[in-house]
Coordinates of C-alpha atoms in Angstrom, one line a residue:
Chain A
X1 CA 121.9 -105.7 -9.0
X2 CA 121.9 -108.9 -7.3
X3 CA 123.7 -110.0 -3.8
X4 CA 123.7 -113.7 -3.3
X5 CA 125.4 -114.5 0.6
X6 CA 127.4 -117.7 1.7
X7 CA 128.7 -118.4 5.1
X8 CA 132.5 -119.6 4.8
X9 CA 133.0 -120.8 8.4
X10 CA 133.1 -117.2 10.1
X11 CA 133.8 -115.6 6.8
X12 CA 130.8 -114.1 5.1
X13 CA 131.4 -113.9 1.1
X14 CA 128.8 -111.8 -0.8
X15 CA 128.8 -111.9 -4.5
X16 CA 127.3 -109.0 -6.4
X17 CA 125.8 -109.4 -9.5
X18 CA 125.5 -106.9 -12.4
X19 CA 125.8 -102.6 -11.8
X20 CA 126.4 -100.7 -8.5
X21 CA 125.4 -97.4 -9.4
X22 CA 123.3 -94.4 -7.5
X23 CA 120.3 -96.5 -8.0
X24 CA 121.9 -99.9 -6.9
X25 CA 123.6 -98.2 -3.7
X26 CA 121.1 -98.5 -1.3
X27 CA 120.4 -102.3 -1.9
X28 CA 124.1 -102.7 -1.6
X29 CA 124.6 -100.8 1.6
X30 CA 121.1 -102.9 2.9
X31 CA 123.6 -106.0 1.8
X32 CA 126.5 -104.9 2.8
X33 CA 126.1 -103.4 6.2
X34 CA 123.7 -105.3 8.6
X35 CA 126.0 -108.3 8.6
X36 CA 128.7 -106.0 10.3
X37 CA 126.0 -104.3 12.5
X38 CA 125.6 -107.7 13.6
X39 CA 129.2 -107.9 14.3
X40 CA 130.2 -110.1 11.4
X41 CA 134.4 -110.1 11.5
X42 CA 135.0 -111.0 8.1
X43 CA 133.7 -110.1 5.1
X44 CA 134.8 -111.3 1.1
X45 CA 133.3 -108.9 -1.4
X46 CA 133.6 -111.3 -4.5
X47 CA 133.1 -108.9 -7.8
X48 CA 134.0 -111.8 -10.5
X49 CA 129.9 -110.9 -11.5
X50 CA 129.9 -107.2 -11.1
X51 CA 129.6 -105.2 -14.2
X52 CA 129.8 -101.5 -13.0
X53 CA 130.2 -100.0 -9.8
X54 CA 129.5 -96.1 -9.5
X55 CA 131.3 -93.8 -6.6
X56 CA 128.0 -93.9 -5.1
X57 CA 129.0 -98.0 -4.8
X58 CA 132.6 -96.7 -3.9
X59 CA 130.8 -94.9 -0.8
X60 CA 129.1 -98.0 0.5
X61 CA 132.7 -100.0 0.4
X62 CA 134.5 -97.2 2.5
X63 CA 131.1 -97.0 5.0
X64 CA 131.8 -100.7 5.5
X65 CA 135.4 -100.7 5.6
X66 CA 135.5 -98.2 8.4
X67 CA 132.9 -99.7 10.3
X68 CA 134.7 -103.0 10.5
X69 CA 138.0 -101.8 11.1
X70 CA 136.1 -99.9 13.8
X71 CA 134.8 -103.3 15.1
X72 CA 138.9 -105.1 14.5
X73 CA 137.2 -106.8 11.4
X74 CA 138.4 -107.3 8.2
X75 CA 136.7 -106.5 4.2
X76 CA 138.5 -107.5 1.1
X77 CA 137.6 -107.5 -2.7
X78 CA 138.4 -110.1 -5.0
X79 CA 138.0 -111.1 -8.8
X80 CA 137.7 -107.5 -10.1
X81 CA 136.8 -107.2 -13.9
X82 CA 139.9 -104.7 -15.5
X83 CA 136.8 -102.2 -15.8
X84 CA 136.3 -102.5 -12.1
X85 CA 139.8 -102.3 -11.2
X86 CA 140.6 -99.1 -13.0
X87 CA 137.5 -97.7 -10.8
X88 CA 139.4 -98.6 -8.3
X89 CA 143.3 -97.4 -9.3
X90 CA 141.5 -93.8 -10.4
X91 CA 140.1 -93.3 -7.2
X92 CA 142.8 -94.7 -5.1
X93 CA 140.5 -97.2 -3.7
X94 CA 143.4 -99.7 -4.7
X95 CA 145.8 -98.4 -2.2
X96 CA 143.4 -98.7 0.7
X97 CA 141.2 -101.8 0.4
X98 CA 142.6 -105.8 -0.3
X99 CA 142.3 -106.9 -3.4
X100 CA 142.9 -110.0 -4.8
X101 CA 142.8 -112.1 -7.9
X102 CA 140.7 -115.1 -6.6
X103 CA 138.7 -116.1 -3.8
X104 CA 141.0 -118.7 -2.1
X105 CA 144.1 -116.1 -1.5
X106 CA 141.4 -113.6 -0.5
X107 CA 140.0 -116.5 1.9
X108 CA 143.7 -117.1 3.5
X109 CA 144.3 -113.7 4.0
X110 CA 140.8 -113.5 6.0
X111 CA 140.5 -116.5 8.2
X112 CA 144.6 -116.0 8.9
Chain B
X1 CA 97.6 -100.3 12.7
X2 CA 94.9 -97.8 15.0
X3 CA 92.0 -96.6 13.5
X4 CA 90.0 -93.3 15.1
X5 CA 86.4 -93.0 14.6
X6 CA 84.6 -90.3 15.2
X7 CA 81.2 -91.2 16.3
X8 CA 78.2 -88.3 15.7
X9 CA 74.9 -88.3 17.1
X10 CA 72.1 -86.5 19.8
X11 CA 70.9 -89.7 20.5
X12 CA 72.6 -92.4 22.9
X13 CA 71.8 -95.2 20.4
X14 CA 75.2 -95.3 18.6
X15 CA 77.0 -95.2 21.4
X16 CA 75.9 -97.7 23.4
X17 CA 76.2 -100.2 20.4
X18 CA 79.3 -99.5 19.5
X19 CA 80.9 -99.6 22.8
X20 CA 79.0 -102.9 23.3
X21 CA 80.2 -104.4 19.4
X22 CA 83.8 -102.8 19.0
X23 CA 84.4 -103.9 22.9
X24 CA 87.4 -106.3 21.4
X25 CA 88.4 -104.1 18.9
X26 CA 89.0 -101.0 21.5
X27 CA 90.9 -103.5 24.0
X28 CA 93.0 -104.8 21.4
X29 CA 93.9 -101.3 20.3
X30 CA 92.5 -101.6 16.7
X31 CA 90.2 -98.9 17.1
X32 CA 89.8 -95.4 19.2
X33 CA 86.5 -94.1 19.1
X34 CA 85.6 -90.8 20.1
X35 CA 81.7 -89.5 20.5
X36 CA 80.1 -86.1 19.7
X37 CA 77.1 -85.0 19.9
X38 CA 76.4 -82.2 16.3
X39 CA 78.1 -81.5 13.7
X40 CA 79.7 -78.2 15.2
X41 CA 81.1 -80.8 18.4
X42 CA 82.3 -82.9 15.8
X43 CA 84.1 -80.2 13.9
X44 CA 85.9 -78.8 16.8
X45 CA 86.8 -82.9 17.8
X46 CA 88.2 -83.2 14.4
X47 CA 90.4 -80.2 14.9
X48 CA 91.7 -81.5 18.3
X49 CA 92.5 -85.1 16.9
X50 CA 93.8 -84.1 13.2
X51 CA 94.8 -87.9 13.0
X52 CA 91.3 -89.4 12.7
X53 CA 90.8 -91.7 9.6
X54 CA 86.9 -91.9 10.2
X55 CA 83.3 -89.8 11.2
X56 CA 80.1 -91.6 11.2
X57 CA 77.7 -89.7 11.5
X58 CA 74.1 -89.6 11.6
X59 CA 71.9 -86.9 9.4
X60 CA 69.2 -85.6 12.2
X61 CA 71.3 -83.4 14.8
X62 CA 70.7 -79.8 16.0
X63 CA 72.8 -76.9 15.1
X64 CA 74.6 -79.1 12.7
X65 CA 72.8 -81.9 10.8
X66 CA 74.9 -84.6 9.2
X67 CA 74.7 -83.4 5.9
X68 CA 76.0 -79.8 6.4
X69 CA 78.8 -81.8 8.5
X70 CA 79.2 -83.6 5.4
X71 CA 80.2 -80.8 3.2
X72 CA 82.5 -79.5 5.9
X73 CA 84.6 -82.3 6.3
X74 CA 85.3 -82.9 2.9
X75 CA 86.2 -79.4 2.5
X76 CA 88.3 -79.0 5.6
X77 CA 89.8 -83.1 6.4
X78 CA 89.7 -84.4 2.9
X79 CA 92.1 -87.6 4.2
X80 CA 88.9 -88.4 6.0
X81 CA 86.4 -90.7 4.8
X82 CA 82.7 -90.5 5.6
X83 CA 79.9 -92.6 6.5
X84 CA 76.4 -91.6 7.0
X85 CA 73.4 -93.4 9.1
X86 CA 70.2 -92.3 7.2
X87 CA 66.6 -94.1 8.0
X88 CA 65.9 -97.1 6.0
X89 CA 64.7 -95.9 2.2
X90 CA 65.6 -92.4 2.1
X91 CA 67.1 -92.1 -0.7
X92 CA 67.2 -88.7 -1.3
X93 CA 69.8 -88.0 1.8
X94 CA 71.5 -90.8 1.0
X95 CA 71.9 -89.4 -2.5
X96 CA 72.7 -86.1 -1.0
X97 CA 75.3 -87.5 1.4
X98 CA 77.3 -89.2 -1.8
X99 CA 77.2 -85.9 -3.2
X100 CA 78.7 -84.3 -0.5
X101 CA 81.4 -86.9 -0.1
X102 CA 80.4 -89.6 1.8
X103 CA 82.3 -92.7 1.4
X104 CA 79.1 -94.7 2.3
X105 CA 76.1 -95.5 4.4
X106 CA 74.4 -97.7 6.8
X107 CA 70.5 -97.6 7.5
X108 CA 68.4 -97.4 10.8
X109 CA 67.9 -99.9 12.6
X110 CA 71.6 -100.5 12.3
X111 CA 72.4 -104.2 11.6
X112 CA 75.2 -105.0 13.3
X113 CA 77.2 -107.0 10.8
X114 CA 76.3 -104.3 8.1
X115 CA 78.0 -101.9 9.8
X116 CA 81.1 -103.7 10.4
X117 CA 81.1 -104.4 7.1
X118 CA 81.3 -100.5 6.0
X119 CA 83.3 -99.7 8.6
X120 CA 86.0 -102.2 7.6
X121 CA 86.0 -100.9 3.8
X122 CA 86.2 -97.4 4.7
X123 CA 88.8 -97.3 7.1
X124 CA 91.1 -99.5 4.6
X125 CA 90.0 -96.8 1.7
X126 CA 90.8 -94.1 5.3
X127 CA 94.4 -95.5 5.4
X128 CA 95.6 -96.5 1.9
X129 CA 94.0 -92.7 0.8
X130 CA 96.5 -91.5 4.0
X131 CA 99.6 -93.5 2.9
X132 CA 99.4 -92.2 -0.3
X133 CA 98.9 -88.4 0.8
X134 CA 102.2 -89.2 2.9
X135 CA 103.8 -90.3 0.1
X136 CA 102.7 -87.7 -2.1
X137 CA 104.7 -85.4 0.6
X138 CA 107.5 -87.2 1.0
X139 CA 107.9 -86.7 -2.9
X140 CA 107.6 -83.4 -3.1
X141 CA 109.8 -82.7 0.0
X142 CA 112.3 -84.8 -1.9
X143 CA 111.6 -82.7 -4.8
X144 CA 112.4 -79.5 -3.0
X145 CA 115.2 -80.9 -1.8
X146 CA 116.6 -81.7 -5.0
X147 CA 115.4 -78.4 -6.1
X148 CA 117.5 -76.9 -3.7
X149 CA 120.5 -79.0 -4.4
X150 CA 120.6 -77.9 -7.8
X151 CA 120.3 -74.3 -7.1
X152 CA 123.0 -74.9 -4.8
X153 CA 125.2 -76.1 -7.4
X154 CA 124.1 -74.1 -10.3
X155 CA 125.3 -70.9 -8.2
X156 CA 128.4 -72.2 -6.7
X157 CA 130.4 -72.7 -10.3
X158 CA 131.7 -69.5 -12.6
X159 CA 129.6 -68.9 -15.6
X160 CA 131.1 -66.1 -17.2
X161 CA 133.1 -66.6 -20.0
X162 CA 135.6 -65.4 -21.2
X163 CA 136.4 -65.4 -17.3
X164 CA 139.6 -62.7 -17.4
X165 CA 139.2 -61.3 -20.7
X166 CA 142.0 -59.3 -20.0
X167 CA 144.6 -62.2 -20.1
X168 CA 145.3 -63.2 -23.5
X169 CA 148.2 -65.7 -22.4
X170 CA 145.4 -68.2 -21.6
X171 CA 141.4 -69.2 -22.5
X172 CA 139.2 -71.4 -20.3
X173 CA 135.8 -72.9 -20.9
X174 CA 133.7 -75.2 -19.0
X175 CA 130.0 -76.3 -19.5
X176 CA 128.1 -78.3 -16.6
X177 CA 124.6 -80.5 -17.2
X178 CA 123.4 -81.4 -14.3
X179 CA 121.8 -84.6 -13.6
X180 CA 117.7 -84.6 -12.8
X181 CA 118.5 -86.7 -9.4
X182 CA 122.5 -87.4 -8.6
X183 CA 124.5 -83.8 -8.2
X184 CA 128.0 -83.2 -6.8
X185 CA 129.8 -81.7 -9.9
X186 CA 131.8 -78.6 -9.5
X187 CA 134.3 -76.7 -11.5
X188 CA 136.7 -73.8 -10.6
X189 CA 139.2 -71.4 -11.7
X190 CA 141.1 -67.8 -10.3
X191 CA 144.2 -66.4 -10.5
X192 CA 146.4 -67.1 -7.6
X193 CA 148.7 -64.5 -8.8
X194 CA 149.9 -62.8 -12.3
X195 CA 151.7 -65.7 -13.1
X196 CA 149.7 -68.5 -11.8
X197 CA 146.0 -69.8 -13.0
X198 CA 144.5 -72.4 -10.4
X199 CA 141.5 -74.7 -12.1
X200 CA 139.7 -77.0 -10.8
X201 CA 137.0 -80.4 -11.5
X202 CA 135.7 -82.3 -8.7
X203 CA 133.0 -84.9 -8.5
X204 CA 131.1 -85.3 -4.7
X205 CA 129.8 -88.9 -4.1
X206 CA 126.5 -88.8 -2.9
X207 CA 123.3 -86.5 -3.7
X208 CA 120.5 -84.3 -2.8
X209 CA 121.6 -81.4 -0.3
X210 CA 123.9 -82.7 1.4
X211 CA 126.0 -83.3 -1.3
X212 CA 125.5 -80.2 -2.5
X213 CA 126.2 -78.5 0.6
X214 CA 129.8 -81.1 0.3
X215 CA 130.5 -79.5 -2.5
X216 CA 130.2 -75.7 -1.7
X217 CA 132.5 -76.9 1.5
X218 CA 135.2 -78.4 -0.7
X219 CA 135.1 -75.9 -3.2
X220 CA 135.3 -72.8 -1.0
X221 CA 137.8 -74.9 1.1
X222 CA 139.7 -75.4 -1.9
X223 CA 140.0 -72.1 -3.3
X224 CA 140.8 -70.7 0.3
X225 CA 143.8 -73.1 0.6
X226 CA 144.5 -72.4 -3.2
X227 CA 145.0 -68.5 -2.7
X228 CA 147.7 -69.2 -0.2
X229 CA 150.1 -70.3 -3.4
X230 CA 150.4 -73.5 -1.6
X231 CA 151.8 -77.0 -4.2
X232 CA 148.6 -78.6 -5.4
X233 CA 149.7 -82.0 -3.3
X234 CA 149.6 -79.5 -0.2
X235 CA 146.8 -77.7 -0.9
X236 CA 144.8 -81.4 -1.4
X237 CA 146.8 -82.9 1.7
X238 CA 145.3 -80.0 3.8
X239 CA 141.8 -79.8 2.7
X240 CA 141.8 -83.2 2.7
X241 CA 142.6 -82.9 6.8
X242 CA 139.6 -81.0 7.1
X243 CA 136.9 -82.1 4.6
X244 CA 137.6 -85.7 6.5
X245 CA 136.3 -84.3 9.6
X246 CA 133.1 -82.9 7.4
X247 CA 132.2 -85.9 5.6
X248 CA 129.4 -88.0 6.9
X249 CA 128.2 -91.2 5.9
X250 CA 131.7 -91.4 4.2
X251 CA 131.0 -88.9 1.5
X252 CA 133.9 -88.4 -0.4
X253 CA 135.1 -86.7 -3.1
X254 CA 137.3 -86.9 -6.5
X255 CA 139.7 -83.6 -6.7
X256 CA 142.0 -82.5 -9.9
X257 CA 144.0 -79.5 -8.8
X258 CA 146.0 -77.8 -11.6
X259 CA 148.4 -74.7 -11.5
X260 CA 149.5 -73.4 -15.1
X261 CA 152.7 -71.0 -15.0
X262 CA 151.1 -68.5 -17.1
X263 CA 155.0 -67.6 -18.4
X264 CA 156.1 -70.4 -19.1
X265 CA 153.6 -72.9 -19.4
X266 CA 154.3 -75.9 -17.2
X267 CA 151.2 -77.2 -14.8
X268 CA 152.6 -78.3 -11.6
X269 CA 148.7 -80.9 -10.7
X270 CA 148.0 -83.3 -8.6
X271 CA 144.9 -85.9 -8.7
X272 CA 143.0 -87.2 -5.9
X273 CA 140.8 -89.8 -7.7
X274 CA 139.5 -88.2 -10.1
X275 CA 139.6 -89.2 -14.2
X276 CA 142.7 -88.2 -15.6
X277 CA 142.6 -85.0 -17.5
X278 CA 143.8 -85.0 -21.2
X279 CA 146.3 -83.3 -22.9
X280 CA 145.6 -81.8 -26.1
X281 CA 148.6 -81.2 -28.2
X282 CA 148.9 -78.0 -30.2
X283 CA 149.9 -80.6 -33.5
X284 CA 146.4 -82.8 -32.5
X285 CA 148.2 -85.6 -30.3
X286 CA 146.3 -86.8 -27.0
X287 CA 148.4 -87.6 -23.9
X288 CA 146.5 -88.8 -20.5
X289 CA 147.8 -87.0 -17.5
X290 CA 148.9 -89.6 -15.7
X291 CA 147.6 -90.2 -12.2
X292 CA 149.6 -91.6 -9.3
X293 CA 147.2 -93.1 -7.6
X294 CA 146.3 -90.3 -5.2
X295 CA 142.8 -91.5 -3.1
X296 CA 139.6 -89.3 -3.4
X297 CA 139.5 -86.8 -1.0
X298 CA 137.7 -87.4 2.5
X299 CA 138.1 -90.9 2.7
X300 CA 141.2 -91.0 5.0
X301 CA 141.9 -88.8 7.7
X302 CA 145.9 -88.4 6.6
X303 CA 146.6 -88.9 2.9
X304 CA 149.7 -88.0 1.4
X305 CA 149.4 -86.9 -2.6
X306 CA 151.8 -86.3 -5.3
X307 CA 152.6 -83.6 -7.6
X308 CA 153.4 -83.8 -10.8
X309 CA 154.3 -81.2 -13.6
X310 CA 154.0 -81.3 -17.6
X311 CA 154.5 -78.5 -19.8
X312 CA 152.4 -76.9 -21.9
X313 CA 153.7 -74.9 -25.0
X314 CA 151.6 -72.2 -27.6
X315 CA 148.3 -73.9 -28.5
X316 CA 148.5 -76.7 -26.3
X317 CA 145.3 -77.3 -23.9
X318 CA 143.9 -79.4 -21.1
X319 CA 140.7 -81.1 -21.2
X320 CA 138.6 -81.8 -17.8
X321 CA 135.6 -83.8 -17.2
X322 CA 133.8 -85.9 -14.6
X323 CA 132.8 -89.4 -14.9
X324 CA 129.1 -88.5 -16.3
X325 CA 131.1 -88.1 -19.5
X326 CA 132.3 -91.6 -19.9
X327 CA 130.1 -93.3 -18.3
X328 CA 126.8 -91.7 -19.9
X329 CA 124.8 -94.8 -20.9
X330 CA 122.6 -95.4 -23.8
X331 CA 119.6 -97.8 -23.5
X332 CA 121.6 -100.6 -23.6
X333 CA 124.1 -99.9 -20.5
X334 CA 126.7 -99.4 -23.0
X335 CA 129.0 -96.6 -21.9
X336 CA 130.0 -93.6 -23.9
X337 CA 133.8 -94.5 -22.4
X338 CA 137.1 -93.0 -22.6
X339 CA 137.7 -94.3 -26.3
X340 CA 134.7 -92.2 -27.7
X341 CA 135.7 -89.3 -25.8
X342 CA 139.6 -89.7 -27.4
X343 CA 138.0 -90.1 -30.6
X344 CA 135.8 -86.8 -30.3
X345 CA 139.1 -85.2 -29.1
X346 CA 141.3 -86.2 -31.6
X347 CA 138.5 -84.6 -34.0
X348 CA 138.7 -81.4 -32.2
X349 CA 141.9 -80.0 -33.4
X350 CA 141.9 -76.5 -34.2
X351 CA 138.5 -76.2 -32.8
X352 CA 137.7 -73.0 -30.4
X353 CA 137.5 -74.4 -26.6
X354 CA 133.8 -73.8 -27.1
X355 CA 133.9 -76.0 -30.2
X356 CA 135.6 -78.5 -28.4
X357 CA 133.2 -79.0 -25.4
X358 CA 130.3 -78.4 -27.5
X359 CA 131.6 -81.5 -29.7
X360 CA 131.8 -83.8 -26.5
X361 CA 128.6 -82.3 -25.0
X362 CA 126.8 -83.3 -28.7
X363 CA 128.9 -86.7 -29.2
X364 CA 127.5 -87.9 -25.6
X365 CA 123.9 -86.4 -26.7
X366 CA 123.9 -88.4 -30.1
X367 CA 125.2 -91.5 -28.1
X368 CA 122.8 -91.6 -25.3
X369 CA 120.0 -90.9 -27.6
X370 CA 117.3 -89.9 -24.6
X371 CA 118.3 -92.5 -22.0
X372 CA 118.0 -91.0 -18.6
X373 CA 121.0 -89.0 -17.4
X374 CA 122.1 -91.0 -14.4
X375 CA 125.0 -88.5 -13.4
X376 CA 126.2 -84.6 -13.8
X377 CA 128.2 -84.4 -17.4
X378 CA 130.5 -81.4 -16.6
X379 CA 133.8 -80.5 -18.6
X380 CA 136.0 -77.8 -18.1
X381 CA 138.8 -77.2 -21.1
X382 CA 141.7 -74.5 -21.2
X383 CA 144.3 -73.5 -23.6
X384 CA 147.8 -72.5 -23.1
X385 CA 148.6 -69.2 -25.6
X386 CA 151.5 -68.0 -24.1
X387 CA 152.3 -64.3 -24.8

């Protein structure tokens, strides 16, 4: 698995790259969570490259999302492959995170 | 990173160079040095500062000599490395000290540079031998962990089948291979009452011990609230409440609750993230359960779920699994996916339930052809035989 980072203004966007799975986790969690350690408000988790993500992977999303809600911050997803987003509806991850189609809506929504 | 040195010899010699030479090294905390006078002083420093990486030591001592000191360490600090101080051409200690396990050796008159030198190579050899003995811990801590784990979950789920061999309105069989590394699996059945048959699948996210421990919570939790004869939706809403306040590091995990009307045949369920079940029709047809989006339990503090109900008639069954099923991989990340397993299904009419699983269980084998098993496979199938 890759994680490649862009600064957006204030709005951080990581893009993953290939499988999220109970091997994978850890470097996602080391990509995922320092930035909001540091306090980072916004955060786009672009999936248009992700192949597979594992509940292990599902566990690092809901780590994050609580610890920025925590902090009045904000993660959404965007560009899910149908694979991913079934992930998703069967574990109800759907109801509770943003998702969206592209990155520009998932931008709006962010820096709004 | 600090290095100890244990310095041995009667004589003042040693010392008084090394505290002159190392002067820099001492203030700027590389090295610790620590002075004794025979072997049996150095043996009893040793056992004071267990974290010393290494003795030099000179061979001519009383009630010790260096050689004897030799043998002792290796046999009783064998993370620390040795270097001896023999007089200049005899070999014969020198070959003796090898033996015994020194690292290596400096001559008399010591030259200075020369025994920098050494000293440099063996403490490196003193710390990369130490990380790797740390390592080598680590792993077999993590291996007892796992170890653990796994007896944890082998011991938690019903083995016995048939399970009520008394009841011939219903049959129930599940098989569970748990993965080498990842664990959180469980399956479950009872009877809440004469008329009503609770089962269970649930996968924990996470691994290792406390994921097992997770899943003896849950399923305990679950069965407790189950007994009560509350709706599966309020049975998930309220452990839910509590497995919340037990989850750490946001553990979660994916919950199909089931109750089959043993008289008539209709399963009031509800799913909390977790792969839809199949139905398997008496007449060979495959229907999904549907899902209505209910989230995985422990992920939000208050989470409202849905029942649903479907009836089953004579013959009909239900067939469980976890996500190690479909998503076993062969070599080349392809998964073995929800079409393969509908296929293998739809092959399976008129098989016994243990037919049935044993098909999957085979099918996944034959597809991930000895690729590593990255997650537990665990599927738990029952049949509705009315009376």
């Amino acid at each position: 698995m890759e994680i490649t980072q862009t600064l957006h203004g204030n709005l951080l966007i990581l893009n993953l790259q290939g499988r999220v799975d109970a091997h994978t986790a850890k470097d996602f969690e080391a990509g995922l969570l320092p930035p909001i350690d540091r306090g980072q408000q916004q955060i786009l988790v672009d999936c248009s490259r992700l192949d597979y993500i594992s509940s292990a992977g599902l566990r690092v999303l809901l780590l994050a999302a609580r610890k920025i809600s925590a902090a009045g911050g904000k993660l959404a997803l965007c560009s899910m492959k149908p694979s991913i987003k079934t992930v998703f509806d069967i574990a109800g991850f759907s109801s509770i995170f943003s998702i969206f189609a592209a990155p520009p809506e998932a931008i709006t929504e962010l820096t709004k | 990173m600090l290095t100890k040195i244990l310095v041995v010899d009667d004589e003042p010699d040693l010392e008084i160079m090394i505290s002159q030479k190392f002067r820099k090294q001492v203030r700027d905390q590389e090295m610790v040095f620590t002075f004794a006078k025979s072997g049996v002083e150095a043996l009893q420093k040793l056992q004071e500062q267990r974290d010393t990486h290494v003795v030099l030591t000179d061979i001519n001592m009383p009630e010790m000599d260096g050689l004897t000191l030799l043998a002792k360490v290796s046999e009783q600090f064998p993370l620390v490395k040795s270097v001896i101080v023999s007089a200049y051409g005899d070999m014969s200690n020198i070959r003796t000290a090898l033996n015994r396990g020194a690292f290596d050796f400096v001559t008399k008159p010591i030259d200075f540079t020369d025994l920098e030198t050494t000293l440099k190579k063996t403490i490196h050899e003193a710390h990369v031998f130490q990380r790797a003995a740390q390592e080598h811990d680590q792993l077999v801590a993590i291996q007892q962990e796992l170890e653990v784990a796994r007896q944890i979950q082998k011991s938690i789920v019903p083995r016995k089948f048939p399970p009520f061999p008394e009841r011939q309105d219903f049959e129930l069989y599940a098989e569970m291979i748990p993965a080498r590394n990842v664990g959180g699996d469980f399956y479950d059945f009872f009877l809440i009452d004469d008329a009503r048959l609770g089962f269970v699948i649930a996968d924990v996210s996470g691994k290792g011990v406390p994921a097992a421990l997770f899943m003896a919570v849950s399923k305990t939790l679950l069965k407790a609230t189950a007994l009560k004869g509350l709706p599966p939706d309020e049975c998930l809403k309220e452990i839910n409440r509590i497995l919340f306040m037990e989850s750490v590091s946001a553990m979660f995990v994916t919950v199909f609750y089931g109750i089959l009307h043993t008289r008539t045949g209709a399963v009031d369920y509800c799913n909390g993230g977790h792969n839809p079940p199949y139905i398997l029709r008496a007449g060979g047809r495959i229907e999904t359960m549907g899902t209505t989006g209910g989230l995985v339990l422990a992920a939000m503090k208050n989470t409202a779920y849905k029942a649903q109900q479907i009836n089953l008639h004579a013959g009909d069954g239900i067939f469980l699994y976890t996500d190690g099923v479909t998503e076993a991989m062969n070599r080349n990340n392809d998964q073995f996916s929800e079409s393969r397993l509908e296929e293998n299904l739809t092959h399976a009419t008129g098989a016994s339930l243990p037919e049935v699983v044993r098909q999957v269980m085979d099918a996944v084998n034959k597809f991930t052809n000895g690729a590593a098993q990255a997650d537990d496979i665990t599927i738990l199938a029952l049949r509705y035989l009315a009376k």
